[in-house]
Short mmCIF file of C-alpha atoms in Angstrom, two decimals:
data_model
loop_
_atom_site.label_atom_id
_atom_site.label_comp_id
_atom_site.label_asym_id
_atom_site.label_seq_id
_atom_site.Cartn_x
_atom_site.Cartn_y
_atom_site.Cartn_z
CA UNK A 961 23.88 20.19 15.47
CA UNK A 962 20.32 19.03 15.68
CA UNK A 963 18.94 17.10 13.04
CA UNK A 964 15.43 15.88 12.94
CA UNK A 965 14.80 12.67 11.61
CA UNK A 966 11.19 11.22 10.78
CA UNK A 967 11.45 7.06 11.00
CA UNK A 968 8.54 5.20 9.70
CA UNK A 969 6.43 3.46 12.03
CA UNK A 970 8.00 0.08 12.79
CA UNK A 971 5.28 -2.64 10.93
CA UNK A 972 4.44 -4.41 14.39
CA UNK A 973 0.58 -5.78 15.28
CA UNK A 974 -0.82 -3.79 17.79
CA UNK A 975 -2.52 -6.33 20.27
CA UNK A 976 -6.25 -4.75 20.97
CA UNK A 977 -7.44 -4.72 24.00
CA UNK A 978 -9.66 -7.29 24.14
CA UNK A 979 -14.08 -6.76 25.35
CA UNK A 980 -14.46 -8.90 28.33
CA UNK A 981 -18.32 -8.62 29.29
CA UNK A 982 -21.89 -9.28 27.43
CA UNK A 983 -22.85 -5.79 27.97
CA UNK A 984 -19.35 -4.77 26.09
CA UNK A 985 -19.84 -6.68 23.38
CA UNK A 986 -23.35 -6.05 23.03
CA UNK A 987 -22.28 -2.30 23.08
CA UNK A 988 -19.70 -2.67 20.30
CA UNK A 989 -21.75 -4.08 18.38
CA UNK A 990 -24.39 -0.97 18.52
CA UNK A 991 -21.38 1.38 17.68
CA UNK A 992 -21.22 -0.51 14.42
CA UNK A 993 -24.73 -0.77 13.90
CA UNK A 994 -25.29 2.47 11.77
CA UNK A 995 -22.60 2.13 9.22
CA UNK A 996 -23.37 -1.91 8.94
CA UNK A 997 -27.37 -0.33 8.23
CA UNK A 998 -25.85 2.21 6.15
CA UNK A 999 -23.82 -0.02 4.18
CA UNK A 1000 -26.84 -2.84 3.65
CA UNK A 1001 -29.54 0.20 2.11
CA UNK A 1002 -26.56 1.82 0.21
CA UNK A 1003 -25.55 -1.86 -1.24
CA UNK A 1004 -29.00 -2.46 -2.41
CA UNK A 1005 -28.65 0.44 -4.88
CA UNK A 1006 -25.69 0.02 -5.90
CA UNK A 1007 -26.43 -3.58 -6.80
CA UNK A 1008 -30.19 -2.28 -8.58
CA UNK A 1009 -27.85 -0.26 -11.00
CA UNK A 1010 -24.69 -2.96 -11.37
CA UNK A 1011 -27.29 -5.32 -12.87
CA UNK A 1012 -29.26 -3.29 -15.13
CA UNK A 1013 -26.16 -1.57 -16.41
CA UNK A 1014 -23.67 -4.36 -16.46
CA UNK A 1015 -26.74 -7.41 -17.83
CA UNK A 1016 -27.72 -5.00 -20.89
CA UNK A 1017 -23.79 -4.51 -21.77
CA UNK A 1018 -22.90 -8.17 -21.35
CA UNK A 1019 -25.56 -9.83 -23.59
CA UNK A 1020 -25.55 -7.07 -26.21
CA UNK A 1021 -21.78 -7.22 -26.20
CA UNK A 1022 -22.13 -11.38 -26.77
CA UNK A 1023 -24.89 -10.82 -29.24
CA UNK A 1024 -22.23 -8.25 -31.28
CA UNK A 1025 -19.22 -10.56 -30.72
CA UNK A 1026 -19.69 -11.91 -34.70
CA UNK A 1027 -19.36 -7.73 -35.05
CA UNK A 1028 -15.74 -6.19 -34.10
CA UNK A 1029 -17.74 -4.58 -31.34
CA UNK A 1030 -18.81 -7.25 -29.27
CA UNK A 1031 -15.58 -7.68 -27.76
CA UNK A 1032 -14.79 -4.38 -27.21
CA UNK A 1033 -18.38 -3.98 -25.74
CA UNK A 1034 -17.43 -7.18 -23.59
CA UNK A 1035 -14.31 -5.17 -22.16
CA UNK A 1036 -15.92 -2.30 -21.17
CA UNK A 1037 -18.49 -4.34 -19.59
CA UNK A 1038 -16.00 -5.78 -17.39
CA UNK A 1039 -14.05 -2.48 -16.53
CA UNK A 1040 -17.67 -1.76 -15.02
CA UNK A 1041 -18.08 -4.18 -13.09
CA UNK A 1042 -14.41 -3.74 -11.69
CA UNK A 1043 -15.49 -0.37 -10.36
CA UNK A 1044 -18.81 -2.10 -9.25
CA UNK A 1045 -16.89 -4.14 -7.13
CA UNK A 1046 -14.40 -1.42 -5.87
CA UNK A 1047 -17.32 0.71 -4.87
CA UNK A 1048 -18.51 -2.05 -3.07
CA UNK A 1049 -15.33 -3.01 -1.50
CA UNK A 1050 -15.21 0.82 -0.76
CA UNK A 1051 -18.59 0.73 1.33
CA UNK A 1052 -17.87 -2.14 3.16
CA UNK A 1053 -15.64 -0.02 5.09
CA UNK A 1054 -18.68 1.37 6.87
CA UNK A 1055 -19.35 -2.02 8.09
CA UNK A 1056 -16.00 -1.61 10.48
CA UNK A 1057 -15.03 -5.19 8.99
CA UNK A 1058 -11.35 -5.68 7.58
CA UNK A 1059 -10.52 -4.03 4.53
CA UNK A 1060 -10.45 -6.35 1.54
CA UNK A 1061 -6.72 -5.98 -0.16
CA UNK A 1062 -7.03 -5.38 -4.32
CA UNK A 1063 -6.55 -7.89 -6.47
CA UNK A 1064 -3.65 -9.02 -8.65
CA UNK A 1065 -5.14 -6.69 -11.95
CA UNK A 1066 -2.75 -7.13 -14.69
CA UNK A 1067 -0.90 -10.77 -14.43
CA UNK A 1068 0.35 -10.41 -17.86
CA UNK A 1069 4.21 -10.83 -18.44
CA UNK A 1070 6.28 -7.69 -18.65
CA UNK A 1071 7.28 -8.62 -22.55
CA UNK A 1072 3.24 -8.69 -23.30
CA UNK A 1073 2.69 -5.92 -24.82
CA UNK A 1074 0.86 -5.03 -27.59
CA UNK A 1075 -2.78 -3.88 -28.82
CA UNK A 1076 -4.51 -7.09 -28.30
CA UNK A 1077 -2.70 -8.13 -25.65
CA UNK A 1078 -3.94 -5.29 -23.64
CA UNK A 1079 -7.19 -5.04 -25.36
CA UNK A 1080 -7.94 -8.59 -23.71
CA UNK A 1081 -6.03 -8.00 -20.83
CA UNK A 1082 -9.49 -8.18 -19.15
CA UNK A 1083 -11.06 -10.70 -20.84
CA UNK A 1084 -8.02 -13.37 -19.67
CA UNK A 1085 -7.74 -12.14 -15.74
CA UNK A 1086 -10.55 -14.72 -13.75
CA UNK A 1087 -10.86 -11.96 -11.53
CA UNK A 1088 -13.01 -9.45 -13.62
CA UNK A 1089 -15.16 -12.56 -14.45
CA UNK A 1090 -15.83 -12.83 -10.59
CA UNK A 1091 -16.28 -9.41 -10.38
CA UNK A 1092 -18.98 -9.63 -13.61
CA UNK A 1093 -20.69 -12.72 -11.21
CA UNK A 1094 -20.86 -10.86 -7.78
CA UNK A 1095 -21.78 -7.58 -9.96
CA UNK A 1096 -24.46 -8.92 -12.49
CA UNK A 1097 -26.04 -12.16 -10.29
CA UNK A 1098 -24.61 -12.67 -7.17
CA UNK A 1099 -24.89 -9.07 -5.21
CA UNK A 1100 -28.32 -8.04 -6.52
CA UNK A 1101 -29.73 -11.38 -4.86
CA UNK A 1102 -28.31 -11.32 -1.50
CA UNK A 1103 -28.81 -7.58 -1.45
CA UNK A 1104 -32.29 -7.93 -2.12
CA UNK A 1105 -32.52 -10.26 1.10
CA UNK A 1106 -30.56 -8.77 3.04
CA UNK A 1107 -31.97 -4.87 2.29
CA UNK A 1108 -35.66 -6.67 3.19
CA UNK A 1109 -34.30 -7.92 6.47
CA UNK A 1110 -32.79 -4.61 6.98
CA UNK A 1111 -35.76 -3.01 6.45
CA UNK A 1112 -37.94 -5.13 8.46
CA UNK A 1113 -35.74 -4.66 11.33
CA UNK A 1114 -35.48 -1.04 11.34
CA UNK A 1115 -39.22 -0.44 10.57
CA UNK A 1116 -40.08 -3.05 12.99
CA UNK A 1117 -37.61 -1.32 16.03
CA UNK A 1118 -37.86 1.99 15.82
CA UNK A 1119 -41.68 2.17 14.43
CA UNK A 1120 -42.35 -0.13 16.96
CA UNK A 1121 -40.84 2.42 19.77
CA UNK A 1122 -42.52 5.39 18.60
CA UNK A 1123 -45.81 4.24 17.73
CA UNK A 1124 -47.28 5.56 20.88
CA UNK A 1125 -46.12 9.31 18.95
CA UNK A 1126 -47.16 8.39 15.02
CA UNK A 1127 -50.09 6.09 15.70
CA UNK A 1128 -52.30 9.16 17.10
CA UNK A 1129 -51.93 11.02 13.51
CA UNK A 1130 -53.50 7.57 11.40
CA UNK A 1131 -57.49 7.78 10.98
CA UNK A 1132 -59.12 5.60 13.44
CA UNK A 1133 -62.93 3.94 13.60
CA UNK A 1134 -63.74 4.43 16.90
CA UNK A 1135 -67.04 1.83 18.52
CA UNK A 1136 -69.96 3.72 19.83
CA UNK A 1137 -68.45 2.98 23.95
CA UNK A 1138 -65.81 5.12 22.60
CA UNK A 1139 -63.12 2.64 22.58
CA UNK A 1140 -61.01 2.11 19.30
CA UNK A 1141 -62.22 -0.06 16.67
CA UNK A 1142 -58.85 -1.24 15.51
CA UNK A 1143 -57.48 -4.63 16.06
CA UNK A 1144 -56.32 -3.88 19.36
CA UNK A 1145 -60.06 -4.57 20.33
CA UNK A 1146 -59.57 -7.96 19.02
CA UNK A 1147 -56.44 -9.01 20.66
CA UNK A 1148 -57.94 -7.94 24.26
CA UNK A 1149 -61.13 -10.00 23.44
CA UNK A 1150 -59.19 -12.66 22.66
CA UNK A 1151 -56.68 -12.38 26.15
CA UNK A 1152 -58.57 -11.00 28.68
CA UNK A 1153 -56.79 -12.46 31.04
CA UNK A 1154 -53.68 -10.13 29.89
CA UNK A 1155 -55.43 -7.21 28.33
CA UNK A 1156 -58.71 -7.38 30.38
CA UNK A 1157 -60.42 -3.90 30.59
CA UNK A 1158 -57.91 -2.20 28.27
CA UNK A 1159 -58.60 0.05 25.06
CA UNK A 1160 -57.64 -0.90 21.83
CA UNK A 1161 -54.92 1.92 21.38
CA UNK A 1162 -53.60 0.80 24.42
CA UNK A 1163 -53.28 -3.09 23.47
CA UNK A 1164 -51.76 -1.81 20.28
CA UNK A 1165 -49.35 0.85 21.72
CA UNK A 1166 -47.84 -2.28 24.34
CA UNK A 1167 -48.21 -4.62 21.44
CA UNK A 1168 -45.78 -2.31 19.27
CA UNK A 1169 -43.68 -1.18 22.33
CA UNK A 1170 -42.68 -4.96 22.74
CA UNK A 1171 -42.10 -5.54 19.04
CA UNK A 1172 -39.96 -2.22 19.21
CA UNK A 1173 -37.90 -3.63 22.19
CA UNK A 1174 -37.14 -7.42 20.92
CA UNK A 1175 -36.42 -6.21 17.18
CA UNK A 1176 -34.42 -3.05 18.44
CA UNK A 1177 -32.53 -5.45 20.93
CA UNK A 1178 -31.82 -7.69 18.43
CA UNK A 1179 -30.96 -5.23 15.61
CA UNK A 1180 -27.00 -5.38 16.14
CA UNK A 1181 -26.84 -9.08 15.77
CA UNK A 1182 -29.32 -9.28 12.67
CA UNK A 1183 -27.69 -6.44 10.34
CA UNK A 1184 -23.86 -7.46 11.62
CA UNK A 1185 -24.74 -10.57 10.96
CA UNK A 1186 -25.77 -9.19 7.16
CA UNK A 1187 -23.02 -6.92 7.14
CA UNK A 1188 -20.52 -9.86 7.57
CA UNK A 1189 -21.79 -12.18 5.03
CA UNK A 1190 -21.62 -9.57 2.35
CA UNK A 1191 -17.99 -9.07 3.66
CA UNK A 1192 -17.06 -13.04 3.70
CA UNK A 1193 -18.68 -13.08 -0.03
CA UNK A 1194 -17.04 -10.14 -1.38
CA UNK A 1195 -13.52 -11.23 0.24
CA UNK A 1196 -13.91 -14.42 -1.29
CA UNK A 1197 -15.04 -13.05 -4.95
CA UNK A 1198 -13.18 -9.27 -4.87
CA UNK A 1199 -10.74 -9.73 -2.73
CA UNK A 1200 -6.57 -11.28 -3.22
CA UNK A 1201 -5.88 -14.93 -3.79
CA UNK A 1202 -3.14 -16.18 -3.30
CA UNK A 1203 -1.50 -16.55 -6.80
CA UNK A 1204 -1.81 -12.89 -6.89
CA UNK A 1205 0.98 -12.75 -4.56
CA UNK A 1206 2.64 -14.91 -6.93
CA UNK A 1207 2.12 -13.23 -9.43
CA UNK A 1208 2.89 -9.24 -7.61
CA UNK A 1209 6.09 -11.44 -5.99
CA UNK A 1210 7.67 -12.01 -9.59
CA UNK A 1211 6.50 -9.01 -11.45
CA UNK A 1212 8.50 -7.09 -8.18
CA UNK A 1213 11.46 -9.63 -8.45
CA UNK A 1214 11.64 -8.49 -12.16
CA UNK A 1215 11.35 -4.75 -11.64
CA UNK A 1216 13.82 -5.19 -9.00
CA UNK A 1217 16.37 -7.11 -11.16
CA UNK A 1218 16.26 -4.18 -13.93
CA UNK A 1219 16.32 -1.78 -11.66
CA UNK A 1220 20.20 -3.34 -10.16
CA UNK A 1221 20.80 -3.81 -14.28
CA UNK A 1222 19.96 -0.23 -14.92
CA UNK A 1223 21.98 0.91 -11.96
CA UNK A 1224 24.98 -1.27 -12.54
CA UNK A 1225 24.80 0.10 -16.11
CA UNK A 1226 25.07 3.37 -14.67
CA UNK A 1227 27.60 2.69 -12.32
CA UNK A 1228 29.82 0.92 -14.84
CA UNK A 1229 29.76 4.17 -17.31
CA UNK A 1230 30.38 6.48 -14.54
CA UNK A 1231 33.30 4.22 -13.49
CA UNK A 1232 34.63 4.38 -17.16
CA UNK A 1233 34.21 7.81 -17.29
CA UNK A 1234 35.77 8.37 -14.21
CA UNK A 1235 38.89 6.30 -14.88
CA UNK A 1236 38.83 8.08 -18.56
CA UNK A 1237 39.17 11.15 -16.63
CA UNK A 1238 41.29 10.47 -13.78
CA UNK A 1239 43.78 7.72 -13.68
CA UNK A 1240 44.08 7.32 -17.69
CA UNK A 1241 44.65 10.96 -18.48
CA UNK A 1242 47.43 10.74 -15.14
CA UNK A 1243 49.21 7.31 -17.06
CA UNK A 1244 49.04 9.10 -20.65
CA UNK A 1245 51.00 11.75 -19.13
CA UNK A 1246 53.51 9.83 -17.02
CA UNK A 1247 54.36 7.90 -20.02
CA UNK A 1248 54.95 11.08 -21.80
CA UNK A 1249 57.56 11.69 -18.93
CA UNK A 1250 58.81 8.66 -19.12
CA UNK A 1251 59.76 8.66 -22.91
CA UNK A 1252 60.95 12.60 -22.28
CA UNK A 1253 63.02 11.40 -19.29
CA UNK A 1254 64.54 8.55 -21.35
CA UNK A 1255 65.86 10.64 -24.21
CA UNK A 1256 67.35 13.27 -21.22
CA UNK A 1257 69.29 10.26 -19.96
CA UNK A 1258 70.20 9.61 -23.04
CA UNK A 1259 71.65 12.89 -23.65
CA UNK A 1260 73.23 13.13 -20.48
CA UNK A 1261 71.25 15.78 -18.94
CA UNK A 1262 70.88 14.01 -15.20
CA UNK A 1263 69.44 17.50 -13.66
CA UNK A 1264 66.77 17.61 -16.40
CA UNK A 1265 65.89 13.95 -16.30
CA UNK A 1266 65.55 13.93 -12.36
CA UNK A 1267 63.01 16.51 -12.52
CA UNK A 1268 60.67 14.50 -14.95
CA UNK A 1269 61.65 11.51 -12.71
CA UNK A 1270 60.50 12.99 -9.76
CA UNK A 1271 57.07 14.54 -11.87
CA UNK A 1272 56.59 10.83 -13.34
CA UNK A 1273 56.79 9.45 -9.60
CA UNK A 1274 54.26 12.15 -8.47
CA UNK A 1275 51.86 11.36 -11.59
CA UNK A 1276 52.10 7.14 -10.64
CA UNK A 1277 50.65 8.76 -7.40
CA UNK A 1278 48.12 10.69 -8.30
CA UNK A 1279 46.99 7.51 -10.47
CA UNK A 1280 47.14 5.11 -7.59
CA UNK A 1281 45.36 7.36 -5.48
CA UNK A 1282 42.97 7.68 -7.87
CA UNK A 1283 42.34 4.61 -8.76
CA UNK A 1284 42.22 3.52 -4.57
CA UNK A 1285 39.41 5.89 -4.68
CA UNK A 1286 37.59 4.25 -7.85
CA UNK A 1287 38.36 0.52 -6.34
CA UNK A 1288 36.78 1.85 -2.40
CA UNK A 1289 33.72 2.89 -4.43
CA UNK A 1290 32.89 -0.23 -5.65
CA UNK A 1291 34.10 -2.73 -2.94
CA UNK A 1292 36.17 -1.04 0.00
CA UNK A 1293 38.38 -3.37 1.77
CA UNK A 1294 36.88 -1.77 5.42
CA UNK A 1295 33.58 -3.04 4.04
CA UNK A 1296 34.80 -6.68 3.14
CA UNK A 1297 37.24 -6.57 6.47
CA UNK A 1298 34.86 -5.38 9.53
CA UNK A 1299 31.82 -5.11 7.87
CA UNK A 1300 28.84 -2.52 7.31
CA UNK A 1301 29.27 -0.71 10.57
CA UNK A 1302 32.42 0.06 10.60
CA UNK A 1303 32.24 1.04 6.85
CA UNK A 1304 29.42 3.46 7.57
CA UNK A 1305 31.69 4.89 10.39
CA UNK A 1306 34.66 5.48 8.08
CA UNK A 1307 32.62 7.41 5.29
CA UNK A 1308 31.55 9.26 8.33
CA UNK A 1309 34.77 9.75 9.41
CA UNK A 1310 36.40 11.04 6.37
CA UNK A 1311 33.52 13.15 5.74
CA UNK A 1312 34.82 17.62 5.64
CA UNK A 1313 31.00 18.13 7.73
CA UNK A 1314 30.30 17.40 11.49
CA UNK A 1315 28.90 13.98 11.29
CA UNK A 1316 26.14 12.42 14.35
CA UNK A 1317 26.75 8.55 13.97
CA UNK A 1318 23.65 6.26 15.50
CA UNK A 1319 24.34 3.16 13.76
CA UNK A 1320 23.36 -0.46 15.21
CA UNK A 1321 26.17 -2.44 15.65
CA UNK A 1322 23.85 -5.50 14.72
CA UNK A 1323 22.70 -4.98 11.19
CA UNK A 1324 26.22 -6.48 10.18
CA UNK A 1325 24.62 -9.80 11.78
CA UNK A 1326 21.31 -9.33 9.55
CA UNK A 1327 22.53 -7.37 6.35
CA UNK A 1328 23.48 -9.44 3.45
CA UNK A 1329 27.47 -9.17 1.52
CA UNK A 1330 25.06 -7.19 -1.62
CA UNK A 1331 22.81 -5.14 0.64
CA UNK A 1332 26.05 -4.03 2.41
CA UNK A 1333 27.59 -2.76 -0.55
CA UNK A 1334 24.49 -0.99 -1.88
CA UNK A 1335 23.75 0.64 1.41
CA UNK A 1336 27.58 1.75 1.72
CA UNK A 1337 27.56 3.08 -2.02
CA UNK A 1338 23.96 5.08 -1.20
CA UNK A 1339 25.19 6.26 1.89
CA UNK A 1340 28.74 7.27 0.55
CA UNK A 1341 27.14 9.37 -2.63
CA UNK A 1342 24.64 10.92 0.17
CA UNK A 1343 27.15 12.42 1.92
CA UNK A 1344 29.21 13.45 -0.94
CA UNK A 1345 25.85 15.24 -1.79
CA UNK A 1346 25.70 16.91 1.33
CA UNK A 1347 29.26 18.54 0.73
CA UNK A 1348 28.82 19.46 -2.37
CA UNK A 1349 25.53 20.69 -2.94
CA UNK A 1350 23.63 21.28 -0.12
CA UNK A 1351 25.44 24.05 1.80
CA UNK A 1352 25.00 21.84 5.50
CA UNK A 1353 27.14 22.78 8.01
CA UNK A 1354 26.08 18.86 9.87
CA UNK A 1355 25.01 15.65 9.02
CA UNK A 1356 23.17 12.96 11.15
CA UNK A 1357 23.20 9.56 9.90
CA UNK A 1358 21.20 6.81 11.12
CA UNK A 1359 21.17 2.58 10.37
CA UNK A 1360 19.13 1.18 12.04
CA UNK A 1361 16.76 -2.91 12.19
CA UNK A 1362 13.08 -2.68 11.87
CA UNK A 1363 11.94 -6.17 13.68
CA UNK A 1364 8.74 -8.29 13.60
CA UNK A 1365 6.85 -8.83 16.62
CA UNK A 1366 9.07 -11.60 17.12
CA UNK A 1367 11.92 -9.97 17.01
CA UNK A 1368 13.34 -11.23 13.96
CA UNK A 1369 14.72 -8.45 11.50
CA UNK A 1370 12.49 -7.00 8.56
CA UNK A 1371 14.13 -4.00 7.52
CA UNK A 1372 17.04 -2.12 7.61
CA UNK A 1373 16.51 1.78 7.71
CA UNK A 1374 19.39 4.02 6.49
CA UNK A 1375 18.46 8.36 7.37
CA UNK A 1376 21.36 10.51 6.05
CA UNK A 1377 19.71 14.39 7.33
CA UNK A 1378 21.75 17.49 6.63
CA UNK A 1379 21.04 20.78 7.46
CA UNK A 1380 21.51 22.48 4.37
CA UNK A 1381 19.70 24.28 2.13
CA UNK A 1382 16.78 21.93 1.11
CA UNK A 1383 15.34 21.55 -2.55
CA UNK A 1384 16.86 18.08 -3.63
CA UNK A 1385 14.36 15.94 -5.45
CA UNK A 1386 14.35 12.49 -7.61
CA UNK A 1387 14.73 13.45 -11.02
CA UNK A 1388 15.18 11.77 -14.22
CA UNK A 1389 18.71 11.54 -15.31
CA UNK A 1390 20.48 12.61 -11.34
CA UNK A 1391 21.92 11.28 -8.68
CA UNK A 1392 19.46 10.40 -6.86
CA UNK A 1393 17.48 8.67 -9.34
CA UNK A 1394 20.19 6.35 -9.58
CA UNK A 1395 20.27 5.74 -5.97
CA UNK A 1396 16.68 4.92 -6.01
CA UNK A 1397 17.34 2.43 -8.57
CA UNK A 1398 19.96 0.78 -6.91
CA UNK A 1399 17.70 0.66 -3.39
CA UNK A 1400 15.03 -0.62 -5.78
CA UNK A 1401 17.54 -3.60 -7.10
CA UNK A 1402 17.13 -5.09 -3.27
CA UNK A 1403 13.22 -4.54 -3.38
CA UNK A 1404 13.87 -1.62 -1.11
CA UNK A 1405 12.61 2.26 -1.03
CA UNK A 1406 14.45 5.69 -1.39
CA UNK A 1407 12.45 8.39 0.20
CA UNK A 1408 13.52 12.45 -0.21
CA UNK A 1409 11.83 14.71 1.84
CA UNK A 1410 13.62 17.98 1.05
CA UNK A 1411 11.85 21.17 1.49
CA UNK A 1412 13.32 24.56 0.16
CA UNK A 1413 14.83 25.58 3.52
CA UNK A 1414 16.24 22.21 4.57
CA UNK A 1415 16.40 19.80 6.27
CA UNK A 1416 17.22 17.55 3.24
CA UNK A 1417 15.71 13.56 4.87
CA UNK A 1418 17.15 10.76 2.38
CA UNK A 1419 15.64 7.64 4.03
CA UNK A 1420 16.78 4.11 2.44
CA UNK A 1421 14.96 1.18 3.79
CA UNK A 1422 15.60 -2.10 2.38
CA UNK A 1423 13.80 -5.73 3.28
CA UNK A 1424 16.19 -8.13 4.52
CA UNK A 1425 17.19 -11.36 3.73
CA UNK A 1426 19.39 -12.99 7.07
CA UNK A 1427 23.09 -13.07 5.97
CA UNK A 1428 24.90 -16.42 5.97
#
């Protein structure tokens, strides 16, 4: 069989090469130029409309605030300037400078809920204050500076380098010799000794030239410079702290921890319902036999009560089996005896469908006792999947460590690929949906990629914690 599998991208740094050279550097530098100009005109208007718009909604919404408006007015103010500063953010991605991550936006508890709670959601996160600041005062002031510079420079370089072409179009007083009146005259009267014997549209034409040169030379360091201190400003005002982290850490911890209560809750009503089903309906009846086979012994009938004997004994089995089955499904002795390997191998094993194994013997090293059992539970209802709904023929299944550029494990990546008939998707209320939740009670991921057609991809990929 060939399956295909699609891994994601192992999260390693990748080491740039680094610019050894002036003249490298200098020519970096240009190749940023345009979007770092770009970015310092378009920032200017942007910052012209963030403080008209967002100044006249602030102060009329803190005029109103004795009103039931005001604060209403005051929220919406500082929804605006949140999209102020994400447009912002958004341009600075011209400047080729790092992107600045989003902030932490709703910090709240899970259990606050409520009208007013979310009505002043806003009003008690610092960070749509900052972004009200950088919106309403701080922007417009070092965008006006920095669009002047910006303009300077780039009216200064390239007018300056095609003056020679422009100048000849812009009326001139010309002195009765013929030579032009313009101060060019006056600069070679006042350095002969540099200028001596030239005309006044040529003084003016080298003057510009050389103004052209040492502003054009100069432009990458002048509007990177810009560009960079509108980045460092806006990281430090729009962009993460590090409570946010914090804050995203236990609002993930919590979604986590319902999502393994959900899916326990799931898995402890499918067990019931399994052992309602199974075993229990199996020990009704061999009690039945039991009490039928006592009253045949009683009557003497020894042919009659062997054969309920012998259908009793081959109920007990049935149960037992049965309830093997439930008990491997929840914590299989292979699992607790030789670990997540070799319990990935088995399921393989005693799987009806051709089954390609590539499973690193080291994750039993790096996987937690609780990962272990979640990943052998996922992987064991994936390939019961596979047999009975997907029509494969093969399976490939895949565990595999995702490292850090140190080598220290991140991840653990679980593929189970069949070659059936495609068309499985998460849904409310299915299977899968309560695999996803039980991948989501370690923090992890459950991806699907299952078009009609097949391959069906079920990727699992979980961030580890280093066993004990």
């Amino acid at each position: 069989m060939t399956a295909a599998t699609t891994e994601p991208a192992p999260l390693q740094p990748v080491a740039s090469r680094p610019v050894s050279g002036f003249w490298a550097s200098y020519g970096q530098a240009w190749v940023r130029t345009p979007g770092s100009a770009l970015y310092l005109l378009a920032v200017f208007v942007l910052a012209m409309v963030s403080v008209s718009l967002l100044a006249s909604l602030f102060w009329t919404g803190v005029g109103l605030l004795i009103l039931v408006i005001g604060l209403p007015l005051i929220v919406l103010t500082l929804l605006i300037a949140r999209g102020f500063g994400i447009a912002d953010r958004f341009l600075l991605l011209l400047t080729a400078q790092p992107e600045i991550p989003e902030p932490e936006w709703n910090r709240d508890r899970p259990e606050a809920t409520g009208f007013w709670m979310t009505l002043t959601r806003p009003i008690r996160n610092a960070h749509y204050w900052l972004y009200l600041v950088h919106g309403m005062i701080v922007n417009p002031i070092i965008s006006t500076i920095s669009f002047t510079l910006t303009v300077v420079w780039l009216s200064a370089g390239l007018g300056g380098l095609t003056y020679w072409f422009w100048g000849l179009f812009l009326p001139r007083s010309w002195n009765a010799d013929g030579s032009g009146g313009e101060w060019g005259h006056y600069v070679a009267d006042f350095m002969p000794w540099l200028f001596g014997g030239w005309s006044s549209w040529a003084v003016e034409v080298a003057l510009y030239l050389i103004a052209g040169i040492v502003f054009t030379f100069t432009m990458p360091w002048v509007l990177g410079g810009l560009a960079r201190g509108h980045h460092a400003i806006a990281k430090g005002m729009l962009g993460r702290w590090q409570s946010d982290e914090l804050a995203a850490e236990v609002r993930a911890e919590a979604a986590a921890r319902g999502a393994a209560v959900h899916a326990e809750d799931l898995a402890l009503r499918r067990l019931e319902r399994d052992i309602h089903d199974g075993p229990q309906q199996r020990l009704v009846r061999l009690q039945m036999d039991l009490a039928a086979l006592e009253r045949r012994a009683e009557s003497g009938d020894t042919d009659a009560a062997a054969d309920l004997a012998r259908e009793a004994r081959g109920h007990a089995k049935a149960a037992l089996d049965e309830l093997r089955a439930l008990s491997s499904g929840v914590a299989p002795p292979l699992l607790q005896d030789r670990g997540l390997a070799a319990a990935l191998g088995a399921v393989a094993t005693a799987s009806p469908l051709w089954v390609q194994v590539d499973v690193d013997p080291s994750i039993d090293l790096a996987v937690s006792q609780e990962a272990a059992r979640t990943v052998y539970f996922v992987v064991a209802e994936l390939m019961t999947n596979a047999v009975k709904h997907s029509g494969a023929t093969g399976v490939t299944l895949r565990a595999s460590l995702r490292r850090s550029a140190a080598g220290t494990p991140t991840h653990l990546d679980v593929w189970v690929v069949d070659n059936g008939r495609g068309g499985a998707a998460i849904t409310s209320g299915h299977g899968l949906e309560g695999l996803r939740e039980r991948v989501a009670g370690l923090r992890g991921v459950l991806v699907v990629t299952s078009p009609v057609g097949g391959p069906t991809s079920v990727g699992a990929h979980i961030p580890l914690t280093v066993a004990p």
